[in-house]
Amino acid sequence: MTNVVPLEPVAAPHPGEPHVAGGLSGRLNQLRAGVLGANDGIVSTAALVVGVAATTTSSGAILAAGMAGAVAGAVSMALGEYVSVSTQRDTERSLLAYERLELEQFPERELEELTALYEAKGLTPGTARQVALELTAKDAFAAHADAELHIDPDALTSPWQAAVASAISFALGAALPLLAILLPPPGSRIPIAFVAVVLALTVTGAVSARLGSAGVVRAVSRLVAGGALAMAVTFGIGQLVSTLVG
């Protein structure tokens, strides 16, 4: 084997290299971003328009505030998701590049590691060795990316997809409380908006819990309680401001 001078970062192989799940499929990432964006759109816009409705019955003022909040929130969510997922993608690329370099410099050691990984999954040493040899012969890089890093090099997370999904879902979520506060008569706007928001958060909370394999009741309870608290606080502040300046 040709002698290769190791680069500085890989002078010692596997210095704390993570062997944990390291990524989501693009579709799950879009779903996650979409659900979170819808939740934020519902809660933040509902809190905003309820606060404004506590100070005025002007539909124009409520609409202007709600639209400004929805646009600002959608842009903010898209930017935040883009930065977050870009960081994740950069990390995945870095891990893959590091793994490719290790395979070039330490092929035998990497083969032993792959064998050990399959032994840890329950295969006998002989079977694990045979599996590692066959996978290495076919595509060593893909084998290590899967078994060691749990990353599919051909399906890395997309920051643009996550950003677009988050922005669209935030805008759709924001539309619900905005319509709920504008369509009813002024006297019943806030109660109807409150009920509509609670029902919407119940649905999105349940979907979010299913996607994350979490308890539905607990997830829904937290989300509904948080949304209700946000609306109550902004309503109280709106009433206070109205009293002070009115």
PDB file of C-alpha atoms in Angstrom:
ATOM      1  CA  MET A   1       0.000   0.000   0.000  1.00  0.00           C
ATOM      2  CA  THR A   2       1.300   3.469  -0.897  1.00  0.00           C
ATOM      3  CA  ASN A   3       2.426   5.464   2.094  1.00  0.00           C
ATOM      4  CA  VAL A   4       0.292   8.529   2.596  1.00  0.00           C
ATOM      5  CA  VAL A   5       1.112  11.281   5.040  1.00  0.00           C
ATOM      6  CA  PRO A   6      -1.995  11.699   7.197  1.00  0.00           C
ATOM      7  CA  LEU A   7      -3.608  15.092   7.296  1.00  0.00           C
ATOM      8  CA  GLU A   8      -3.570  16.782  10.663  1.00  0.00           C
ATOM      9  CA  PRO A   9      -7.240  16.138  11.569  1.00  0.00           C
ATOM     10  CA  VAL A  10      -6.882  12.393  11.010  1.00  0.00           C
ATOM     11  CA  ALA A  11      -3.494  11.684  12.541  1.00  0.00           C
ATOM     12  CA  ALA A  12      -5.327   9.393  14.936  1.00  0.00           C
ATOM     13  CA  PRO A  13      -8.381   7.679  13.432  1.00  0.00           C
ATOM     14  CA  HIS A  14     -11.797   8.033  15.032  1.00  0.00           C
ATOM     15  CA  PRO A  15     -11.125  10.746  17.640  1.00  0.00           C
ATOM     16  CA  GLY A  16     -14.577  10.853  19.125  1.00  0.00           C
ATOM     17  CA  GLU A  17     -16.259  10.176  15.808  1.00  0.00           C
ATOM     18  CA  PRO A  18     -20.019   9.810  16.408  1.00  0.00           C
ATOM     19  CA  HIS A  19     -21.638   6.481  15.589  1.00  0.00           C
ATOM     20  CA  VAL A  20     -25.180   7.711  15.992  1.00  0.00           C
ATOM     21  CA  ALA A  21     -28.045   8.440  13.679  1.00  0.00           C
ATOM     22  CA  GLY A  22     -27.060  11.529  11.754  1.00  0.00           C
ATOM     23  CA  GLY A  23     -29.829  12.775   9.496  1.00  0.00           C
ATOM     24  CA  LEU A  24     -33.406  12.666   8.380  1.00  0.00           C
ATOM     25  CA  SER A  25     -34.750  11.945   4.954  1.00  0.00           C
ATOM     26  CA  GLY A  26     -35.724  14.967   2.893  1.00  0.00           C
ATOM     27  CA  ARG A  27     -39.393  14.148   3.134  1.00  0.00           C
ATOM     28  CA  LEU A  28     -39.424  13.840   6.917  1.00  0.00           C
ATOM     29  CA  ASN A  29     -37.411  17.025   7.184  1.00  0.00           C
ATOM     30  CA  GLN A  30     -40.000  18.886   5.104  1.00  0.00           C
ATOM     31  CA  LEU A  31     -42.841  17.480   7.207  1.00  0.00           C
ATOM     32  CA  ARG A  32     -41.112  18.483  10.415  1.00  0.00           C
ATOM     33  CA  ALA A  33     -40.411  21.991   9.147  1.00  0.00           C
ATOM     34  CA  GLY A  34     -43.975  22.253   7.875  1.00  0.00           C
ATOM     35  CA  VAL A  35     -45.608  21.258  11.143  1.00  0.00           C
ATOM     36  CA  LEU A  36     -43.360  23.510  13.206  1.00  0.00           C
ATOM     37  CA  GLY A  37     -43.957  26.380  10.804  1.00  0.00           C
ATOM     38  CA  ALA A  38     -47.727  25.937  11.003  1.00  0.00           C
ATOM     39  CA  ASN A  39     -47.632  25.847  14.804  1.00  0.00           C
ATOM     40  CA  ASP A  40     -45.590  29.030  14.960  1.00  0.00           C
ATOM     41  CA  GLY A  41     -47.806  30.732  12.395  1.00  0.00           C
ATOM     42  CA  ILE A  42     -50.941  29.909  14.336  1.00  0.00           C
ATOM     43  CA  VAL A  43     -49.632  30.876  17.774  1.00  0.00           C
ATOM     44  CA  SER A  44     -47.698  34.030  16.906  1.00  0.00           C
ATOM     45  CA  THR A  45     -50.343  35.455  14.585  1.00  0.00           C
ATOM     46  CA  ALA A  46     -53.155  34.583  16.971  1.00  0.00           C
ATOM     47  CA  ALA A  47     -51.375  36.295  19.848  1.00  0.00           C
ATOM     48  CA  LEU A  48     -50.707  39.338  17.677  1.00  0.00           C
ATOM     49  CA  VAL A  49     -54.215  39.826  16.321  1.00  0.00           C
ATOM     50  CA  VAL A  50     -55.868  39.109  19.678  1.00  0.00           C
ATOM     51  CA  GLY A  51     -53.655  41.759  21.261  1.00  0.00           C
ATOM     52  CA  VAL A  52     -54.574  44.269  18.564  1.00  0.00           C
ATOM     53  CA  ALA A  53     -58.273  43.322  18.738  1.00  0.00           C
ATOM     54  CA  ALA A  54     -58.186  44.087  22.458  1.00  0.00           C
ATOM     55  CA  THR A  55     -57.299  47.703  21.621  1.00  0.00           C
ATOM     56  CA  THR A  56     -59.470  48.367  18.569  1.00  0.00           C
ATOM     57  CA  THR A  57     -62.407  47.040  16.550  1.00  0.00           C
ATOM     58  CA  SER A  58     -60.964  48.395  13.296  1.00  0.00           C
ATOM     59  CA  SER A  59     -60.746  45.543  10.813  1.00  0.00           C
ATOM     60  CA  GLY A  60     -58.159  47.477   8.832  1.00  0.00           C
ATOM     61  CA  ALA A  61     -55.830  47.819  11.800  1.00  0.00           C
ATOM     62  CA  ILE A  62     -56.199  44.153  12.712  1.00  0.00           C
ATOM     63  CA  LEU A  63     -55.640  43.066   9.105  1.00  0.00           C
ATOM     64  CA  ALA A  64     -52.560  45.260   8.714  1.00  0.00           C
ATOM     65  CA  ALA A  65     -51.022  43.982  11.936  1.00  0.00           C
ATOM     66  CA  GLY A  66     -51.858  40.375  11.117  1.00  0.00           C
ATOM     67  CA  MET A  67     -50.473  40.567   7.572  1.00  0.00           C
ATOM     68  CA  ALA A  68     -47.279  42.262   8.739  1.00  0.00           C
ATOM     69  CA  GLY A  69     -46.801  39.620  11.407  1.00  0.00           C
ATOM     70  CA  ALA A  70     -47.486  36.784   8.973  1.00  0.00           C
ATOM     71  CA  VAL A  71     -45.010  38.045   6.373  1.00  0.00           C
ATOM     72  CA  ALA A  72     -42.314  38.809   8.930  1.00  0.00           C
ATOM     73  CA  GLY A  73     -42.820  35.449  10.618  1.00  0.00           C
ATOM     74  CA  ALA A  74     -42.698  33.489   7.360  1.00  0.00           C
ATOM     75  CA  VAL A  75     -39.452  35.174   6.323  1.00  0.00           C
ATOM     76  CA  SER A  76     -37.941  34.662   9.765  1.00  0.00           C
ATOM     77  CA  MET A  77     -38.937  30.992   9.842  1.00  0.00           C
ATOM     78  CA  ALA A  78     -37.519  30.406   6.357  1.00  0.00           C
ATOM     79  CA  LEU A  79     -34.214  32.043   7.232  1.00  0.00           C
ATOM     80  CA  GLY A  80     -33.930  30.182  10.512  1.00  0.00           C
ATOM     81  CA  GLU A  81     -34.712  26.836   8.925  1.00  0.00           C
ATOM     82  CA  TYR A  82     -32.298  27.473   6.079  1.00  0.00           C
ATOM     83  CA  VAL A  83     -29.444  28.272   8.456  1.00  0.00           C
ATOM     84  CA  SER A  84     -30.253  25.323  10.725  1.00  0.00           C
ATOM     85  CA  VAL A  85     -30.494  22.746   7.955  1.00  0.00           C
ATOM     86  CA  SER A  86     -27.464  24.190   6.154  1.00  0.00           C
ATOM     87  CA  THR A  87     -25.456  23.626   9.316  1.00  0.00           C
ATOM     88  CA  GLN A  88     -26.732  20.050   9.504  1.00  0.00           C
ATOM     89  CA  ARG A  89     -25.876  19.469   5.847  1.00  0.00           C
ATOM     90  CA  ASP A  90     -22.381  20.896   6.325  1.00  0.00           C
ATOM     91  CA  THR A  91     -21.870  18.560   9.275  1.00  0.00           C
ATOM     92  CA  GLU A  92     -23.009  15.569   7.231  1.00  0.00           C
ATOM     93  CA  ARG A  93     -20.678  16.506   4.391  1.00  0.00           C
ATOM     94  CA  SER A  94     -17.792  16.931   6.805  1.00  0.00           C
ATOM     95  CA  LEU A  95     -18.396  13.513   8.342  1.00  0.00           C
ATOM     96  CA  LEU A  96     -18.607  11.899   4.914  1.00  0.00           C
ATOM     97  CA  ALA A  97     -15.408  13.580   3.732  1.00  0.00           C
ATOM     98  CA  TYR A  98     -13.635  12.470   6.889  1.00  0.00           C
ATOM     99  CA  GLU A  99     -14.879   8.913   6.400  1.00  0.00           C
ATOM    100  CA  ARG A 100     -13.730   8.852   2.782  1.00  0.00           C
ATOM    101  CA  LEU A 101     -10.268  10.010   3.851  1.00  0.00           C
ATOM    102  CA  GLU A 102     -10.073   7.335   6.539  1.00  0.00           C
ATOM    103  CA  LEU A 103     -10.960   4.676   3.997  1.00  0.00           C
ATOM    104  CA  GLU A 104      -8.123   5.866   1.781  1.00  0.00           C
ATOM    105  CA  GLN A 105      -5.576   5.973   4.594  1.00  0.00           C
ATOM    106  CA  PHE A 106      -6.648   3.147   6.902  1.00  0.00           C
ATOM    107  CA  PRO A 107      -8.541   0.566   4.790  1.00  0.00           C
ATOM    108  CA  GLU A 108      -7.738  -2.409   7.017  1.00  0.00           C
ATOM    109  CA  ARG A 109      -8.655  -0.564  10.178  1.00  0.00           C
ATOM    110  CA  GLU A 110     -11.898   0.575   8.608  1.00  0.00           C
ATOM    111  CA  LEU A 111     -12.687  -3.008   7.594  1.00  0.00           C
ATOM    112  CA  GLU A 112     -12.156  -4.118  11.181  1.00  0.00           C
ATOM    113  CA  GLU A 113     -14.416  -1.337  12.379  1.00  0.00           C
ATOM    114  CA  LEU A 114     -17.163  -2.293   9.944  1.00  0.00           C
ATOM    115  CA  THR A 115     -16.892  -5.896  11.093  1.00  0.00           C
ATOM    116  CA  ALA A 116     -17.200  -4.798  14.726  1.00  0.00           C
ATOM    117  CA  LEU A 117     -20.266  -2.720  13.914  1.00  0.00           C
ATOM    118  CA  TYR A 118     -22.036  -5.740  12.431  1.00  0.00           C
ATOM    119  CA  GLU A 119     -20.976  -7.885  15.344  1.00  0.00           C
ATOM    120  CA  ALA A 120     -22.562  -5.297  17.616  1.00  0.00           C
ATOM    121  CA  LYS A 121     -25.787  -5.717  15.638  1.00  0.00           C
ATOM    122  CA  GLY A 122     -25.830  -9.395  16.625  1.00  0.00           C
ATOM    123  CA  LEU A 123     -23.990 -11.187  13.812  1.00  0.00           C
ATOM    124  CA  THR A 124     -21.433 -13.834  14.619  1.00  0.00           C
ATOM    125  CA  PRO A 125     -17.801 -12.778  14.068  1.00  0.00           C
ATOM    126  CA  GLY A 126     -17.489 -14.918  10.959  1.00  0.00           C
ATOM    127  CA  THR A 127     -20.712 -13.667   9.417  1.00  0.00           C
ATOM    128  CA  ALA A 128     -19.952 -10.073  10.347  1.00  0.00           C
ATOM    129  CA  ARG A 129     -16.546 -10.375   8.686  1.00  0.00           C
ATOM    130  CA  GLN A 130     -18.044 -11.834   5.534  1.00  0.00           C
ATOM    131  CA  VAL A 131     -20.710  -9.117   5.359  1.00  0.00           C
ATOM    132  CA  ALA A 132     -18.084  -6.422   5.874  1.00  0.00           C
ATOM    133  CA  LEU A 133     -15.864  -7.902   3.146  1.00  0.00           C
ATOM    134  CA  GLU A 134     -18.698  -8.134   0.627  1.00  0.00           C
ATOM    135  CA  LEU A 135     -19.993  -4.634   1.323  1.00  0.00           C
ATOM    136  CA  THR A 136     -16.478  -3.217   1.172  1.00  0.00           C
ATOM    137  CA  ALA A 137     -15.861  -4.916  -2.154  1.00  0.00           C
ATOM    138  CA  LYS A 138     -19.080  -3.471  -3.557  1.00  0.00           C
ATOM    139  CA  ASP A 139     -18.865   0.088  -2.155  1.00  0.00           C
ATOM    140  CA  ALA A 140     -16.818   0.662   0.977  1.00  0.00           C
ATOM    141  CA  PHE A 141     -17.786   4.312   1.288  1.00  0.00           C
ATOM    142  CA  ALA A 142     -21.521   3.632   1.065  1.00  0.00           C
ATOM    143  CA  ALA A 143     -21.196   0.763   3.551  1.00  0.00           C
ATOM    144  CA  HIS A 144     -19.489   2.930   6.158  1.00  0.00           C
ATOM    145  CA  ALA A 145     -21.784   5.898   5.558  1.00  0.00           C
ATOM    146  CA  ASP A 146     -24.743   3.635   6.284  1.00  0.00           C
ATOM    147  CA  ALA A 147     -23.493   1.411   9.099  1.00  0.00           C
ATOM    148  CA  GLU A 148     -21.207   3.891  10.855  1.00  0.00           C
ATOM    149  CA  LEU A 149     -22.721   7.329  10.247  1.00  0.00           C
ATOM    150  CA  HIS A 150     -26.315   6.448   9.295  1.00  0.00           C
ATOM    151  CA  ILE A 151     -26.139   8.934   6.428  1.00  0.00           C
ATOM    152  CA  ASP A 152     -27.236   8.406   2.838  1.00  0.00           C
ATOM    153  CA  PRO A 153     -24.742  10.418   0.753  1.00  0.00           C
ATOM    154  CA  ASP A 154     -27.296  10.690  -2.058  1.00  0.00           C
ATOM    155  CA  ALA A 155     -30.096  12.013   0.168  1.00  0.00           C
ATOM    156  CA  LEU A 156     -28.611  14.770   2.276  1.00  0.00           C
ATOM    157  CA  THR A 157     -30.965  17.246   3.882  1.00  0.00           C
ATOM    158  CA  SER A 158     -31.960  20.175   1.666  1.00  0.00           C
ATOM    159  CA  PRO A 159     -31.939  23.620   3.321  1.00  0.00           C
ATOM    160  CA  TRP A 160     -33.959  25.138   0.490  1.00  0.00           C
ATOM    161  CA  GLN A 161     -36.725  22.558   0.756  1.00  0.00           C
ATOM    162  CA  ALA A 162     -36.910  23.009   4.524  1.00  0.00           C
ATOM    163  CA  ALA A 163     -36.959  26.799   4.208  1.00  0.00           C
ATOM    164  CA  VAL A 164     -39.733  26.831   1.604  1.00  0.00           C
ATOM    165  CA  ALA A 165     -41.821  24.300   3.530  1.00  0.00           C
ATOM    166  CA  SER A 166     -41.418  26.298   6.733  1.00  0.00           C
ATOM    167  CA  ALA A 167     -42.358  29.628   5.103  1.00  0.00           C
ATOM    168  CA  ILE A 168     -45.422  28.237   3.338  1.00  0.00           C
ATOM    169  CA  SER A 169     -46.670  26.380   6.396  1.00  0.00           C
ATOM    170  CA  PHE A 170     -46.171  29.455   8.593  1.00  0.00           C
ATOM    171  CA  ALA A 171     -48.222  31.561   6.178  1.00  0.00           C
ATOM    172  CA  LEU A 172     -50.973  28.930   6.044  1.00  0.00           C
ATOM    173  CA  GLY A 173     -50.998  28.648   9.820  1.00  0.00           C
ATOM    174  CA  ALA A 174     -51.145  32.427  10.168  1.00  0.00           C
ATOM    175  CA  ALA A 175     -54.156  32.618   7.843  1.00  0.00           C
ATOM    176  CA  LEU A 176     -56.367  30.706  10.279  1.00  0.00           C
ATOM    177  CA  PRO A 177     -56.323  33.093  13.272  1.00  0.00           C
ATOM    178  CA  LEU A 178     -56.373  36.066  10.919  1.00  0.00           C
ATOM    179  CA  LEU A 179     -59.589  34.860   9.285  1.00  0.00           C
ATOM    180  CA  ALA A 180     -61.040  33.795  12.622  1.00  0.00           C
ATOM    181  CA  ILE A 181     -60.572  37.289  14.057  1.00  0.00           C
ATOM    182  CA  LEU A 182     -61.770  39.201  10.982  1.00  0.00           C
ATOM    183  CA  LEU A 183     -64.820  37.266   9.783  1.00  0.00           C
ATOM    184  CA  PRO A 184     -66.988  37.246  12.950  1.00  0.00           C
ATOM    185  CA  PRO A 185     -68.741  40.348  14.304  1.00  0.00           C
ATOM    186  CA  PRO A 186     -66.545  42.545  16.545  1.00  0.00           C
ATOM    187  CA  GLY A 187     -68.257  41.399  19.740  1.00  0.00           C
ATOM    188  CA  SER A 188     -67.469  37.727  19.197  1.00  0.00           C
ATOM    189  CA  ARG A 189     -64.130  37.990  17.439  1.00  0.00           C
ATOM    190  CA  ILE A 190     -61.850  37.082  20.307  1.00  0.00           C
ATOM    191  CA  PRO A 191     -63.818  34.075  21.664  1.00  0.00           C
ATOM    192  CA  ILE A 192     -64.218  32.593  18.170  1.00  0.00           C
ATOM    193  CA  ALA A 193     -60.545  33.143  17.378  1.00  0.00           C
ATOM    194  CA  PHE A 194     -59.586  31.530  20.684  1.00  0.00           C
ATOM    195  CA  VAL A 195     -61.658  28.402  19.962  1.00  0.00           C
ATOM    196  CA  ALA A 196     -60.411  28.175  16.368  1.00  0.00           C
ATOM    197  CA  VAL A 197     -56.791  28.437  17.475  1.00  0.00           C
ATOM    198  CA  VAL A 198     -57.199  25.795  20.198  1.00  0.00           C
ATOM    199  CA  LEU A 199     -58.742  23.374  17.704  1.00  0.00           C
ATOM    200  CA  ALA A 200     -56.020  24.047  15.133  1.00  0.00           C
ATOM    201  CA  LEU A 201     -53.258  23.549  17.691  1.00  0.00           C
ATOM    202  CA  THR A 202     -54.862  20.299  18.769  1.00  0.00           C
ATOM    203  CA  VAL A 203     -54.616  18.992  15.216  1.00  0.00           C
ATOM    204  CA  THR A 204     -51.061  20.200  14.554  1.00  0.00           C
ATOM    205  CA  GLY A 205     -49.932  19.015  17.972  1.00  0.00           C
ATOM    206  CA  ALA A 206     -51.265  15.534  17.292  1.00  0.00           C
ATOM    207  CA  VAL A 207     -49.571  15.429  13.876  1.00  0.00           C
ATOM    208  CA  SER A 208     -46.311  16.662  15.381  1.00  0.00           C
ATOM    209  CA  ALA A 209     -46.446  14.006  18.079  1.00  0.00           C
ATOM    210  CA  ARG A 210     -47.064  11.263  15.513  1.00  0.00           C
ATOM    211  CA  LEU A 211     -44.132  12.396  13.405  1.00  0.00           C
ATOM    212  CA  GLY A 212     -41.890  12.381  16.454  1.00  0.00           C
ATOM    213  CA  SER A 213     -43.321   9.149  17.897  1.00  0.00           C
ATOM    214  CA  ALA A 214     -44.198  11.041  21.085  1.00  0.00           C
ATOM    215  CA  GLY A 215     -47.231  10.930  23.353  1.00  0.00           C
ATOM    216  CA  VAL A 216     -50.122  12.723  21.658  1.00  0.00           C
ATOM    217  CA  VAL A 217     -51.914  13.880  24.815  1.00  0.00           C
ATOM    218  CA  ARG A 218     -48.833  15.436  26.370  1.00  0.00           C
ATOM    219  CA  ALA A 219     -47.736  17.108  23.124  1.00  0.00           C
ATOM    220  CA  VAL A 220     -51.195  18.525  22.445  1.00  0.00           C
ATOM    221  CA  SER A 221     -51.591  19.710  26.026  1.00  0.00           C
ATOM    222  CA  ARG A 222     -48.297  21.602  25.955  1.00  0.00           C
ATOM    223  CA  LEU A 223     -49.051  23.220  22.617  1.00  0.00           C
ATOM    224  CA  VAL A 224     -52.605  24.229  23.479  1.00  0.00           C
ATOM    225  CA  ALA A 225     -51.577  25.563  26.879  1.00  0.00           C
ATOM    226  CA  GLY A 226     -48.762  27.588  25.313  1.00  0.00           C
ATOM    227  CA  GLY A 227     -51.039  29.029  22.634  1.00  0.00           C
ATOM    228  CA  ALA A 228     -53.759  29.891  25.122  1.00  0.00           C
ATOM    229  CA  LEU A 229     -51.243  31.552  27.420  1.00  0.00           C
ATOM    230  CA  ALA A 230     -49.800  33.599  24.554  1.00  0.00           C
ATOM    231  CA  MET A 231     -53.252  34.866  23.559  1.00  0.00           C
ATOM    232  CA  ALA A 232     -54.179  35.614  27.166  1.00  0.00           C
ATOM    233  CA  VAL A 233     -50.991  37.603  27.737  1.00  0.00           C
ATOM    234  CA  THR A 234     -51.297  39.676  24.551  1.00  0.00           C
ATOM    235  CA  PHE A 235     -54.994  40.274  25.205  1.00  0.00           C
ATOM    236  CA  GLY A 236     -54.172  41.514  28.699  1.00  0.00           C
ATOM    237  CA  ILE A 237     -51.410  43.753  27.391  1.00  0.00           C
ATOM    238  CA  GLY A 238     -53.703  45.088  24.678  1.00  0.00           C
ATOM    239  CA  GLN A 239     -56.373  45.902  27.250  1.00  0.00           C
ATOM    240  CA  LEU A 240     -53.815  47.615  29.473  1.00  0.00           C
ATOM    241  CA  VAL A 241     -52.416  49.692  26.618  1.00  0.00           C
ATOM    242  CA  SER A 242     -55.931  50.622  25.524  1.00  0.00           C
ATOM    243  CA  THR A 243     -56.761  51.784  29.057  1.00  0.00           C
ATOM    244  CA  LEU A 244     -53.548  53.799  29.440  1.00  0.00           C
ATOM    245  CA  VAL A 245     -53.765  55.598  26.091  1.00  0.00           C
ATOM    246  CA  GLY A 246     -57.523  55.667  25.763  1.00  0.00           C
TER     247      GLY A 246
END
